[in-house]
PDB file of C-alpha atoms and ligand atoms in Angstrom:
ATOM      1  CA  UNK A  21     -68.994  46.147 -61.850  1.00 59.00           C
ATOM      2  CA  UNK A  22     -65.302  46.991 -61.004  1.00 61.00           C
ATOM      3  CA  UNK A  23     -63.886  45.858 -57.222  1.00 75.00           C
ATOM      4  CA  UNK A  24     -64.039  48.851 -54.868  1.00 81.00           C
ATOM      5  CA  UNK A  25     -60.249  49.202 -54.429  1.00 86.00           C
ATOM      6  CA  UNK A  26     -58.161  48.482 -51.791  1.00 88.00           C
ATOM      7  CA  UNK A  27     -56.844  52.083 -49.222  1.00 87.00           C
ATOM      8  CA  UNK A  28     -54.665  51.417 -46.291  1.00 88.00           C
ATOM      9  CA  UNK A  29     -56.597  52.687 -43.698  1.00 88.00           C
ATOM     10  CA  UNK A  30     -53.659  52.982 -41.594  1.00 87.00           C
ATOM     11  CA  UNK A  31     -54.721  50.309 -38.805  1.00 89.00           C
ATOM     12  CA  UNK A  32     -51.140  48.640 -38.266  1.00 91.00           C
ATOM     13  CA  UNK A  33     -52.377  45.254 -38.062  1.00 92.00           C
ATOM     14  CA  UNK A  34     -50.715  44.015 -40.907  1.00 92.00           C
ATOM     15  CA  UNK A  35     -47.758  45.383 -38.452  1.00 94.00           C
ATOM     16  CA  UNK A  36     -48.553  43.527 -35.276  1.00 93.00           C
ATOM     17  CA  UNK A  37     -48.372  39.922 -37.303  1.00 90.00           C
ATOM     18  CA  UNK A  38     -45.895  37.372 -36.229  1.00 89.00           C
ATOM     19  CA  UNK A  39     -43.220  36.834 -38.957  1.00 91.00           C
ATOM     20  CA  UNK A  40     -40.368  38.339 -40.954  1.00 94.00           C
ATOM     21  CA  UNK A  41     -40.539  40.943 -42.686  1.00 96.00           C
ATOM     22  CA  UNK A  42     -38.117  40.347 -45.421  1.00 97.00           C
ATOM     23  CA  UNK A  43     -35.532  43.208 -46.129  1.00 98.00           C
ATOM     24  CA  UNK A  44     -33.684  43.398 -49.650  1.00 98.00           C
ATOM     25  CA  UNK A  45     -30.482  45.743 -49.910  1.00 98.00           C
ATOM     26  CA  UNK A  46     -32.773  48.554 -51.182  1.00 98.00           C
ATOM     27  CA  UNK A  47     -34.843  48.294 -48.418  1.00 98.00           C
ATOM     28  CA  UNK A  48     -31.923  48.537 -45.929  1.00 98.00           C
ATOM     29  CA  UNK A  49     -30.704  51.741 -47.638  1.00 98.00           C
ATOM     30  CA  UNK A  50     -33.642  53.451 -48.048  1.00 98.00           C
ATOM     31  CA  UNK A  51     -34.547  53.333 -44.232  1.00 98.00           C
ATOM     32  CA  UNK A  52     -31.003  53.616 -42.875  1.00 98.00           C
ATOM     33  CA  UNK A  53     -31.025  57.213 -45.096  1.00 98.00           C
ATOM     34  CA  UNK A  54     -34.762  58.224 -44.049  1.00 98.00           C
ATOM     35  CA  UNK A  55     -33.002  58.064 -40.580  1.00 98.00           C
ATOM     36  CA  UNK A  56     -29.867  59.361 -41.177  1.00 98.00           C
ATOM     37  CA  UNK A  57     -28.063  56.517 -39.778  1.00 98.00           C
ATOM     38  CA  UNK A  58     -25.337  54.449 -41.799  1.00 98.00           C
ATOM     39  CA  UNK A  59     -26.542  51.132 -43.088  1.00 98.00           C
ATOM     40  CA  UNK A  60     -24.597  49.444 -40.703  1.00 98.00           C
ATOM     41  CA  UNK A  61     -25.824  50.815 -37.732  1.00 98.00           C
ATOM     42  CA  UNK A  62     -29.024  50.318 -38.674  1.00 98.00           C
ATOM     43  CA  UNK A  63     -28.511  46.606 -39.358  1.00 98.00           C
ATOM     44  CA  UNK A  64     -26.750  46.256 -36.023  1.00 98.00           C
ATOM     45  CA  UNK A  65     -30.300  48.384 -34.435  1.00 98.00           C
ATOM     46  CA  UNK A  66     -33.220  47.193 -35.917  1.00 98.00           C
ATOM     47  CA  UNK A  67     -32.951  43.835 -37.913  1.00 98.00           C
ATOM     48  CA  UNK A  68     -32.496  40.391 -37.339  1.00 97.00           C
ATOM     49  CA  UNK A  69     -30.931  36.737 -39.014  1.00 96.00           C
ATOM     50  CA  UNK A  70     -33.811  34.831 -40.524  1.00 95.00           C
ATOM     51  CA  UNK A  71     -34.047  31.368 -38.751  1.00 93.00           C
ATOM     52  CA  UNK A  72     -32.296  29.988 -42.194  1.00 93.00           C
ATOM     53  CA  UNK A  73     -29.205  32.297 -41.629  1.00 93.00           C
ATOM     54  CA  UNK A  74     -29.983  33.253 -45.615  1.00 93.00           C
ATOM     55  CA  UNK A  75     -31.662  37.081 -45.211  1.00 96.00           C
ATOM     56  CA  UNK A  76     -32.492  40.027 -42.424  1.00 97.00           C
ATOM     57  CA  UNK A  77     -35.829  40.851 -41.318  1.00 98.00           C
ATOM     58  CA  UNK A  78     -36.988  43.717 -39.237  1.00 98.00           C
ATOM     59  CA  UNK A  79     -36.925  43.330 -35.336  1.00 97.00           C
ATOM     60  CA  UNK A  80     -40.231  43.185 -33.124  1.00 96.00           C
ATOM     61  CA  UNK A  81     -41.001  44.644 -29.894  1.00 95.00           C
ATOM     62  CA  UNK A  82     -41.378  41.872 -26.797  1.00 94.00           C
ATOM     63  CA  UNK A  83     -45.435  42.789 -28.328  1.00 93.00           C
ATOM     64  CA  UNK A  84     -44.359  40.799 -31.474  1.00 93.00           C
ATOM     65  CA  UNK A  85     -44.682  44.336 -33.554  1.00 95.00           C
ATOM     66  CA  UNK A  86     -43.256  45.928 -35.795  1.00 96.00           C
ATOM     67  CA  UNK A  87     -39.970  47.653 -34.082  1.00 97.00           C
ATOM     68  CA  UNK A  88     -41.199  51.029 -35.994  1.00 97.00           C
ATOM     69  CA  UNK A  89     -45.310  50.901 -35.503  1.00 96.00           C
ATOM     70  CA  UNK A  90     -45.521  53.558 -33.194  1.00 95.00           C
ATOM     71  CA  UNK A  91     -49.119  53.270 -31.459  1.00 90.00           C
ATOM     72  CA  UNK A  92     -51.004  52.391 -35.191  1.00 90.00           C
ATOM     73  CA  UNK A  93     -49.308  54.279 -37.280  1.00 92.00           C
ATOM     74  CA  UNK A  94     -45.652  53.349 -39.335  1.00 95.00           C
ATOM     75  CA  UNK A  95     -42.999  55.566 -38.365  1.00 96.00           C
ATOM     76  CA  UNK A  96     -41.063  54.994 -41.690  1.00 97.00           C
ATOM     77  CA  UNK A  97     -44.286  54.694 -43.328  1.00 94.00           C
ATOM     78  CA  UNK A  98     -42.331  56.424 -46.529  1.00 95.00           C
ATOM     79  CA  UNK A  99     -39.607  54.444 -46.079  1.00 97.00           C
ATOM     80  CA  UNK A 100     -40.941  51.118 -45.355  1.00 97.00           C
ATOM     81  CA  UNK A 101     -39.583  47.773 -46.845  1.00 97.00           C
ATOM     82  CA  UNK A 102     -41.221  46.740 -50.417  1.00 97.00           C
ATOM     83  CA  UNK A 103     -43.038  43.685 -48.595  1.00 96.00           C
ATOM     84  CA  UNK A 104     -45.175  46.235 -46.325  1.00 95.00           C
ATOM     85  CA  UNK A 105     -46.055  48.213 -49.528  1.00 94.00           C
ATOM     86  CA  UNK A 106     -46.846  44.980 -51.858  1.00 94.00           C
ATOM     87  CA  UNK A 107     -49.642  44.083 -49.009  1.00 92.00           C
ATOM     88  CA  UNK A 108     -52.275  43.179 -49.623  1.00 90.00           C
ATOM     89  CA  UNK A 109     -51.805  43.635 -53.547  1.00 88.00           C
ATOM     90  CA  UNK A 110     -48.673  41.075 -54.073  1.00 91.00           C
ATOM     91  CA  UNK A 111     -49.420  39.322 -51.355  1.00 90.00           C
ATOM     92  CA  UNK A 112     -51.634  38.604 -48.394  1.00 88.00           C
ATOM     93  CA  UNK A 113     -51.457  36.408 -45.119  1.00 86.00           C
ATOM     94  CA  UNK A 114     -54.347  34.300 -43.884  1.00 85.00           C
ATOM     95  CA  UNK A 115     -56.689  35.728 -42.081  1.00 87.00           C
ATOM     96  CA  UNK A 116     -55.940  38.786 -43.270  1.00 87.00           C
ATOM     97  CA  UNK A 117     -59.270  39.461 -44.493  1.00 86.00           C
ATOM     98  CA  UNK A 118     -60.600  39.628 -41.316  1.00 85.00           C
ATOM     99  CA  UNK A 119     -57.937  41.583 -40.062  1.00 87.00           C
ATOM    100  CA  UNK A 120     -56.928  44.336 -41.949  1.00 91.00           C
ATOM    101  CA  UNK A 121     -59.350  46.742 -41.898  1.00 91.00           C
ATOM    102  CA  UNK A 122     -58.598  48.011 -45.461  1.00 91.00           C
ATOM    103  CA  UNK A 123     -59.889  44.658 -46.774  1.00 90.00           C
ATOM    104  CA  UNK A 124     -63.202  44.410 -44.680  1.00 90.00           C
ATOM    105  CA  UNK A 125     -63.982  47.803 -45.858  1.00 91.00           C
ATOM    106  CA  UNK A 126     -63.575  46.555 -49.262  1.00 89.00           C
ATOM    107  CA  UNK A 127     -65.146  43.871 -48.850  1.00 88.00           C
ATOM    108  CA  UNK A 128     -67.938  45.275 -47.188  1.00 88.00           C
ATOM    109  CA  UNK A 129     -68.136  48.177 -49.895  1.00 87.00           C
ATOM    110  CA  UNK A 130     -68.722  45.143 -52.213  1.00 86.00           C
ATOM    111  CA  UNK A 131     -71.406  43.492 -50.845  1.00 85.00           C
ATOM    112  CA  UNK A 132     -73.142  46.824 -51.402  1.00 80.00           C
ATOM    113  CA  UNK A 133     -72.234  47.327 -55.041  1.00 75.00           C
TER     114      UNK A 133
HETATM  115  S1  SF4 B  30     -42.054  48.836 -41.481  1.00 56.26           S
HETATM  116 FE1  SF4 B  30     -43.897  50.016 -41.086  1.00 56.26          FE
HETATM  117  S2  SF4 B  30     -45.468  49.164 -42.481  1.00 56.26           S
HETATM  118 FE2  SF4 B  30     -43.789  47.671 -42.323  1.00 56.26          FE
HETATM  119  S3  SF4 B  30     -44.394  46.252 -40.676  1.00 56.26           S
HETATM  120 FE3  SF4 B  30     -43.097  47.874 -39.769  1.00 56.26          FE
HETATM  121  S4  SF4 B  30     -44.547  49.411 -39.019  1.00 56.26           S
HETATM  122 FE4  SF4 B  30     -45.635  48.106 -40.504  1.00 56.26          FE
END
């Protein structure tokens, strides 16, 4: 019987993990225009140097969030970087099973199939 699939349930705890959250040029653009700031201002605003000086990652609160989860909830949610909208499909984080509630619905929606 097919997997239940996976829905975002909106919980933002994929958003309150510690790590980068890679940005590509697209990415940059896309956000920097869905807030109607220039690219460069928005580098100087809200990202940060990887530790290996080689790419830019979004900046966290002091919380260790995600600079733009507002309460649970994205607030570039249609604008967000590719690696927020590959999760959990292209990728996943351990743990995250237990974490994000979209995958222990699924899950549990399995165990009943
Ligand atoms: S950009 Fe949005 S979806 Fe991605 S980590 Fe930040 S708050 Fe979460």
């Amino acid at each position: 019987m097919a997997k239940t699939p996976f829905i975002c349930v909106k919980c933002g705890e994929c958003c309150r993990w510690h790590g980068y959250v890679h940005l590509t040029a697209d990415d940059i653009k896309r956000m920097a225009d869905f807030l109607k700031i220039s690219e460069k201002t928005f580098i100087e605003s809200f990202t940060r140097l990887t530790e290996n000086r080689q790419g830019l990652s979004l900046r966290e609160k002091p919380s260790g969030e995600c600079v733009f989860l507002e309460e649970s909830v994205c607030g570039i949610y249609s604008a967000r970087p590719g690696q927020c909208r590959d999760f959990p499909q292209k990728w996943t984080a351990k743990g995250a099973e237990n974490a994000c509630l979209g995958l222990i619905l699924m899950k549990k929606l399995d165990e009943k199939r």
